[in-house]
Amino acid sequence: MTARSHPLVALARVRAKPARREDLQDALTALVEPSRAEDGCFDYTPFELLEEPGTFYVRETWADQAALDFHMATPHFQAFAARFEELLAEPIGLIPLREVPTTVTATADPA
């Protein structure tokens, strides 16, 4: 990653077919350790939507597009991809994100 580049951050929305919630959760959980071990992976954390059980979001942060492309070609991701038809109610939705720049300034003591 160069000084001018930024990490690639995304949320992957993954929805289970009816009655496949636990199977999908297990499959997503199995991806965590090998994905986090990949060069260029800064974050790989699955979440489940509280209001909609069976809908998961995976927060992913990669060094760059090449790191994400590598991830998608790994044996562990390809094993998961082979189960898409079995597990997923719809194609994975990838939501790219951009960090909002912030500045931190010291505040005066109100006392």
Short mmCIF file of N, CA and C in Angstrom, two decimals:
data_model
loop_
_atom_site.label_atom_id
_atom_site.label_comp_id
_atom_site.label_asym_id
_atom_site.label_seq_id
_atom_site.Cartn_x
_atom_site.Cartn_y
_atom_site.Cartn_z
N MET A 1 0.85 -1.17 0.00
CA MET A 1 0.00 0.00 0.00
C MET A 1 0.89 1.23 0.00
N THR A 2 0.66 2.14 -0.90
CA THR A 2 1.45 3.35 -0.97
C THR A 2 0.86 4.41 -0.05
N ALA A 3 1.62 5.49 0.14
CA ALA A 3 1.15 6.55 1.02
C ALA A 3 -0.15 7.17 0.51
N ARG A 4 -0.39 7.12 -0.80
CA ARG A 4 -1.58 7.73 -1.37
C ARG A 4 -2.76 6.78 -1.45
N SER A 5 -2.55 5.52 -1.25
CA SER A 5 -3.65 4.57 -1.37
C SER A 5 -4.34 4.39 -0.02
N HIS A 6 -5.55 3.89 -0.09
CA HIS A 6 -6.34 3.65 1.11
C HIS A 6 -6.80 2.20 1.10
N PRO A 7 -7.00 1.64 2.28
CA PRO A 7 -7.52 0.27 2.32
C PRO A 7 -8.89 0.19 1.64
N LEU A 8 -9.20 -0.98 1.14
CA LEU A 8 -10.51 -1.25 0.56
C LEU A 8 -11.38 -1.78 1.69
N VAL A 9 -12.46 -1.08 1.99
CA VAL A 9 -13.36 -1.45 3.08
C VAL A 9 -14.73 -1.74 2.48
N ALA A 10 -15.35 -2.82 2.91
CA ALA A 10 -16.66 -3.18 2.37
C ALA A 10 -17.45 -3.98 3.40
N LEU A 11 -18.75 -3.96 3.22
CA LEU A 11 -19.65 -4.87 3.92
C LEU A 11 -20.21 -5.82 2.89
N ALA A 12 -20.11 -7.09 3.17
CA ALA A 12 -20.72 -8.10 2.30
C ALA A 12 -22.03 -8.53 2.96
N ARG A 13 -23.15 -8.33 2.25
CA ARG A 13 -24.46 -8.76 2.77
C ARG A 13 -24.74 -10.16 2.25
N VAL A 14 -25.01 -11.08 3.18
CA VAL A 14 -25.18 -12.49 2.84
C VAL A 14 -26.48 -12.96 3.48
N ARG A 15 -27.45 -13.36 2.67
CA ARG A 15 -28.76 -13.79 3.19
C ARG A 15 -28.95 -15.28 2.98
N ALA A 16 -29.32 -15.95 4.07
CA ALA A 16 -29.53 -17.40 4.05
C ALA A 16 -30.88 -17.76 3.44
N LYS A 17 -30.91 -18.90 2.77
CA LYS A 17 -32.18 -19.49 2.36
C LYS A 17 -32.93 -19.89 3.63
N PRO A 18 -34.26 -19.98 3.54
CA PRO A 18 -35.02 -20.45 4.70
C PRO A 18 -34.47 -21.78 5.20
N ALA A 19 -34.40 -21.92 6.48
CA ALA A 19 -33.92 -23.13 7.17
C ALA A 19 -32.43 -23.40 6.95
N ARG A 20 -31.67 -22.46 6.38
CA ARG A 20 -30.23 -22.66 6.18
C ARG A 20 -29.39 -21.67 7.00
N ARG A 21 -30.03 -20.95 7.92
CA ARG A 21 -29.34 -19.95 8.72
C ARG A 21 -28.12 -20.52 9.44
N GLU A 22 -28.29 -21.60 10.16
CA GLU A 22 -27.18 -22.17 10.93
C GLU A 22 -26.06 -22.67 10.01
N ASP A 23 -26.43 -23.27 8.89
CA ASP A 23 -25.42 -23.75 7.94
C ASP A 23 -24.61 -22.58 7.38
N LEU A 24 -25.30 -21.49 7.05
CA LEU A 24 -24.60 -20.31 6.53
C LEU A 24 -23.72 -19.69 7.61
N GLN A 25 -24.24 -19.61 8.81
CA GLN A 25 -23.43 -19.06 9.91
C GLN A 25 -22.17 -19.89 10.11
N ASP A 26 -22.29 -21.20 10.08
CA ASP A 26 -21.12 -22.08 10.21
C ASP A 26 -20.12 -21.86 9.07
N ALA A 27 -20.64 -21.71 7.85
CA ALA A 27 -19.76 -21.49 6.70
C ALA A 27 -19.03 -20.16 6.81
N LEU A 28 -19.73 -19.12 7.25
CA LEU A 28 -19.09 -17.81 7.41
C LEU A 28 -18.05 -17.85 8.53
N THR A 29 -18.38 -18.52 9.61
CA THR A 29 -17.44 -18.63 10.73
C THR A 29 -16.17 -19.36 10.30
N ALA A 30 -16.32 -20.38 9.46
CA ALA A 30 -15.16 -21.14 8.98
C ALA A 30 -14.23 -20.29 8.12
N LEU A 31 -14.74 -19.21 7.54
CA LEU A 31 -13.91 -18.33 6.70
C LEU A 31 -13.04 -17.38 7.52
N VAL A 32 -13.41 -17.12 8.76
CA VAL A 32 -12.76 -16.05 9.52
C VAL A 32 -11.26 -16.28 9.70
N GLU A 33 -10.88 -17.38 10.30
CA GLU A 33 -9.46 -17.61 10.61
C GLU A 33 -8.57 -17.61 9.37
N PRO A 34 -8.90 -18.40 8.32
CA PRO A 34 -8.01 -18.37 7.16
C PRO A 34 -8.01 -17.03 6.43
N SER A 35 -9.13 -16.33 6.45
CA SER A 35 -9.18 -15.03 5.79
C SER A 35 -8.31 -14.02 6.53
N ARG A 36 -8.42 -13.99 7.85
CA ARG A 36 -7.61 -13.06 8.64
C ARG A 36 -6.12 -13.35 8.52
N ALA A 37 -5.76 -14.58 8.19
CA ALA A 37 -4.35 -14.95 8.05
C ALA A 37 -3.76 -14.54 6.70
N GLU A 38 -4.60 -14.12 5.77
CA GLU A 38 -4.12 -13.73 4.44
C GLU A 38 -3.34 -12.42 4.50
N ASP A 39 -2.28 -12.34 3.69
CA ASP A 39 -1.58 -11.07 3.53
C ASP A 39 -2.57 -10.06 2.96
N GLY A 40 -2.58 -8.88 3.51
CA GLY A 40 -3.46 -7.84 3.00
C GLY A 40 -4.82 -7.79 3.65
N CYS A 41 -5.13 -8.71 4.57
CA CYS A 41 -6.40 -8.67 5.30
C CYS A 41 -6.19 -7.93 6.61
N PHE A 42 -6.91 -6.83 6.77
CA PHE A 42 -6.84 -6.06 8.02
C PHE A 42 -8.01 -6.36 8.94
N ASP A 43 -9.13 -6.80 8.37
CA ASP A 43 -10.32 -7.10 9.17
C ASP A 43 -11.23 -8.03 8.38
N TYR A 44 -11.80 -9.00 9.07
CA TYR A 44 -12.77 -9.92 8.47
C TYR A 44 -13.66 -10.39 9.60
N THR A 45 -14.79 -9.69 9.80
CA THR A 45 -15.64 -9.93 10.96
C THR A 45 -17.10 -10.08 10.53
N PRO A 46 -17.70 -11.24 10.77
CA PRO A 46 -19.12 -11.43 10.43
C PRO A 46 -20.04 -10.94 11.56
N PHE A 47 -21.20 -10.44 11.15
CA PHE A 47 -22.25 -9.99 12.06
C PHE A 47 -23.57 -10.53 11.54
N GLU A 48 -24.55 -10.69 12.45
CA GLU A 48 -25.90 -11.06 12.03
C GLU A 48 -26.83 -9.90 12.36
N LEU A 49 -27.71 -9.57 11.44
CA LEU A 49 -28.67 -8.49 11.62
C LEU A 49 -29.68 -8.91 12.69
N LEU A 50 -29.78 -8.15 13.77
CA LEU A 50 -30.66 -8.52 14.88
C LEU A 50 -32.12 -8.62 14.45
N GLU A 51 -32.56 -7.68 13.63
CA GLU A 51 -33.97 -7.64 13.23
C GLU A 51 -34.31 -8.65 12.14
N GLU A 52 -33.30 -9.29 11.59
CA GLU A 52 -33.54 -10.21 10.47
C GLU A 52 -32.59 -11.41 10.57
N PRO A 53 -32.87 -12.36 11.47
CA PRO A 53 -32.00 -13.53 11.58
C PRO A 53 -31.84 -14.22 10.23
N GLY A 54 -30.61 -14.61 9.96
CA GLY A 54 -30.31 -15.23 8.68
C GLY A 54 -29.73 -14.25 7.67
N THR A 55 -29.71 -12.97 8.02
CA THR A 55 -29.04 -11.96 7.19
C THR A 55 -27.76 -11.57 7.91
N PHE A 56 -26.66 -11.80 7.24
CA PHE A 56 -25.34 -11.55 7.81
C PHE A 56 -24.63 -10.45 7.03
N TYR A 57 -23.78 -9.74 7.73
CA TYR A 57 -22.88 -8.77 7.10
C TYR A 57 -21.47 -9.16 7.51
N VAL A 58 -20.57 -9.14 6.57
CA VAL A 58 -19.16 -9.38 6.87
C VAL A 58 -18.43 -8.07 6.61
N ARG A 59 -17.85 -7.52 7.69
CA ARG A 59 -17.04 -6.30 7.55
C ARG A 59 -15.65 -6.72 7.13
N GLU A 60 -15.23 -6.23 5.97
CA GLU A 60 -13.94 -6.63 5.40
C GLU A 60 -13.09 -5.40 5.15
N THR A 61 -11.82 -5.49 5.50
CA THR A 61 -10.87 -4.43 5.16
C THR A 61 -9.65 -5.10 4.57
N TRP A 62 -9.32 -4.69 3.34
CA TRP A 62 -8.21 -5.26 2.58
C TRP A 62 -7.22 -4.16 2.23
N ALA A 63 -5.98 -4.51 2.08
CA ALA A 63 -4.95 -3.54 1.74
C ALA A 63 -5.28 -2.84 0.42
N ASP A 64 -5.82 -3.60 -0.53
CA ASP A 64 -6.13 -3.06 -1.85
C ASP A 64 -6.97 -4.08 -2.62
N GLN A 65 -7.33 -3.73 -3.84
CA GLN A 65 -8.15 -4.62 -4.66
C GLN A 65 -7.44 -5.95 -4.92
N ALA A 66 -6.13 -5.91 -5.08
CA ALA A 66 -5.38 -7.15 -5.32
C ALA A 66 -5.52 -8.12 -4.15
N ALA A 67 -5.53 -7.60 -2.93
CA ALA A 67 -5.69 -8.47 -1.75
C ALA A 67 -7.08 -9.09 -1.73
N LEU A 68 -8.10 -8.31 -2.09
CA LEU A 68 -9.46 -8.86 -2.16
C LEU A 68 -9.57 -9.90 -3.28
N ASP A 69 -8.98 -9.60 -4.42
CA ASP A 69 -9.00 -10.56 -5.53
C ASP A 69 -8.32 -11.87 -5.13
N PHE A 70 -7.20 -11.76 -4.43
CA PHE A 70 -6.50 -12.96 -3.95
C PHE A 70 -7.41 -13.76 -3.02
N HIS A 71 -8.06 -13.06 -2.08
CA HIS A 71 -8.98 -13.71 -1.13
C HIS A 71 -10.05 -14.51 -1.86
N MET A 72 -10.64 -13.90 -2.88
CA MET A 72 -11.73 -14.55 -3.60
C MET A 72 -11.26 -15.77 -4.39
N ALA A 73 -9.96 -15.89 -4.61
CA ALA A 73 -9.40 -17.04 -5.34
C ALA A 73 -8.85 -18.12 -4.41
N THR A 74 -8.86 -17.88 -3.10
CA THR A 74 -8.30 -18.86 -2.17
C THR A 74 -9.17 -20.12 -2.11
N PRO A 75 -8.57 -21.25 -1.75
CA PRO A 75 -9.35 -22.48 -1.62
C PRO A 75 -10.48 -22.37 -0.60
N HIS A 76 -10.25 -21.67 0.52
CA HIS A 76 -11.32 -21.58 1.53
C HIS A 76 -12.50 -20.75 1.02
N PHE A 77 -12.24 -19.66 0.30
CA PHE A 77 -13.36 -18.89 -0.24
C PHE A 77 -14.03 -19.64 -1.39
N GLN A 78 -13.26 -20.32 -2.22
CA GLN A 78 -13.84 -21.07 -3.33
C GLN A 78 -14.71 -22.23 -2.82
N ALA A 79 -14.33 -22.84 -1.69
CA ALA A 79 -15.16 -23.89 -1.09
C ALA A 79 -16.49 -23.29 -0.63
N PHE A 80 -16.45 -22.09 -0.08
CA PHE A 80 -17.68 -21.39 0.31
C PHE A 80 -18.50 -21.04 -0.93
N ALA A 81 -17.85 -20.51 -1.95
CA ALA A 81 -18.55 -20.12 -3.18
C ALA A 81 -19.26 -21.31 -3.83
N ALA A 82 -18.70 -22.49 -3.70
CA ALA A 82 -19.31 -23.70 -4.26
C ALA A 82 -20.64 -24.02 -3.59
N ARG A 83 -20.88 -23.42 -2.42
CA ARG A 83 -22.12 -23.68 -1.67
C ARG A 83 -23.14 -22.55 -1.81
N PHE A 84 -22.87 -21.54 -2.62
CA PHE A 84 -23.78 -20.41 -2.75
C PHE A 84 -25.20 -20.85 -3.08
N GLU A 85 -25.37 -21.69 -4.09
CA GLU A 85 -26.71 -22.10 -4.51
C GLU A 85 -27.44 -22.82 -3.38
N GLU A 86 -26.71 -23.61 -2.63
CA GLU A 86 -27.28 -24.38 -1.51
C GLU A 86 -27.70 -23.48 -0.35
N LEU A 87 -26.91 -22.45 -0.05
CA LEU A 87 -27.08 -21.67 1.17
C LEU A 87 -27.74 -20.31 1.01
N LEU A 88 -27.51 -19.64 -0.12
CA LEU A 88 -27.87 -18.23 -0.24
C LEU A 88 -29.23 -18.01 -0.88
N ALA A 89 -30.00 -17.09 -0.28
CA ALA A 89 -31.29 -16.72 -0.83
C ALA A 89 -31.14 -15.78 -2.02
N GLU A 90 -30.00 -15.11 -2.12
CA GLU A 90 -29.73 -14.16 -3.20
C GLU A 90 -28.22 -14.01 -3.33
N PRO A 91 -27.76 -13.43 -4.42
CA PRO A 91 -26.31 -13.22 -4.55
C PRO A 91 -25.78 -12.31 -3.43
N ILE A 92 -24.53 -12.50 -3.08
CA ILE A 92 -23.90 -11.65 -2.08
C ILE A 92 -23.90 -10.22 -2.59
N GLY A 93 -24.27 -9.30 -1.72
CA GLY A 93 -24.22 -7.87 -2.06
C GLY A 93 -22.99 -7.26 -1.42
N LEU A 94 -22.10 -6.72 -2.23
CA LEU A 94 -20.89 -6.09 -1.71
C LEU A 94 -21.12 -4.59 -1.67
N ILE A 95 -21.02 -4.01 -0.48
CA ILE A 95 -21.26 -2.59 -0.27
C ILE A 95 -19.92 -1.93 0.01
N PRO A 96 -19.34 -1.24 -0.98
CA PRO A 96 -18.05 -0.59 -0.75
C PRO A 96 -18.24 0.65 0.13
N LEU A 97 -17.27 0.89 0.98
CA LEU A 97 -17.33 2.02 1.91
C LEU A 97 -16.10 2.90 1.76
N ARG A 98 -16.27 4.17 2.09
CA ARG A 98 -15.17 5.11 2.13
C ARG A 98 -15.17 5.75 3.50
N GLU A 99 -14.03 5.75 4.16
CA GLU A 99 -13.94 6.36 5.48
C GLU A 99 -14.15 7.86 5.37
N VAL A 100 -14.94 8.40 6.28
CA VAL A 100 -15.17 9.83 6.32
C VAL A 100 -14.00 10.46 7.06
N PRO A 101 -13.30 11.38 6.41
CA PRO A 101 -12.14 12.00 7.08
C PRO A 101 -12.58 12.76 8.33
N THR A 102 -11.82 12.59 9.37
CA THR A 102 -12.10 13.30 10.61
C THR A 102 -10.82 13.94 11.11
N THR A 103 -10.99 14.97 11.88
CA THR A 103 -9.84 15.58 12.55
C THR A 103 -10.13 15.59 14.02
N VAL A 104 -9.13 15.35 14.79
CA VAL A 104 -9.28 15.36 16.24
C VAL A 104 -8.60 16.63 16.74
N THR A 105 -9.38 17.43 17.44
CA THR A 105 -8.81 18.66 17.99
C THR A 105 -8.95 18.63 19.50
N ALA A 106 -8.01 19.23 20.15
CA ALA A 106 -8.05 19.32 21.61
C ALA A 106 -9.13 20.32 21.99
N THR A 107 -9.89 19.99 23.02
CA THR A 107 -10.91 20.92 23.50
C THR A 107 -10.43 21.55 24.78
N ALA A 108 -10.84 22.77 24.98
CA ALA A 108 -10.45 23.49 26.20
C ALA A 108 -11.18 22.88 27.39
N ASP A 109 -10.54 22.89 28.52
CA ASP A 109 -11.15 22.39 29.76
C ASP A 109 -12.29 23.32 30.13
N PRO A 110 -13.53 22.79 30.23
CA PRO A 110 -14.68 23.65 30.51
C PRO A 110 -14.67 24.22 31.93
N ALA A 111 -13.81 23.73 32.79
CA ALA A 111 -13.81 24.19 34.19
C ALA A 111 -13.21 25.52 34.35
#
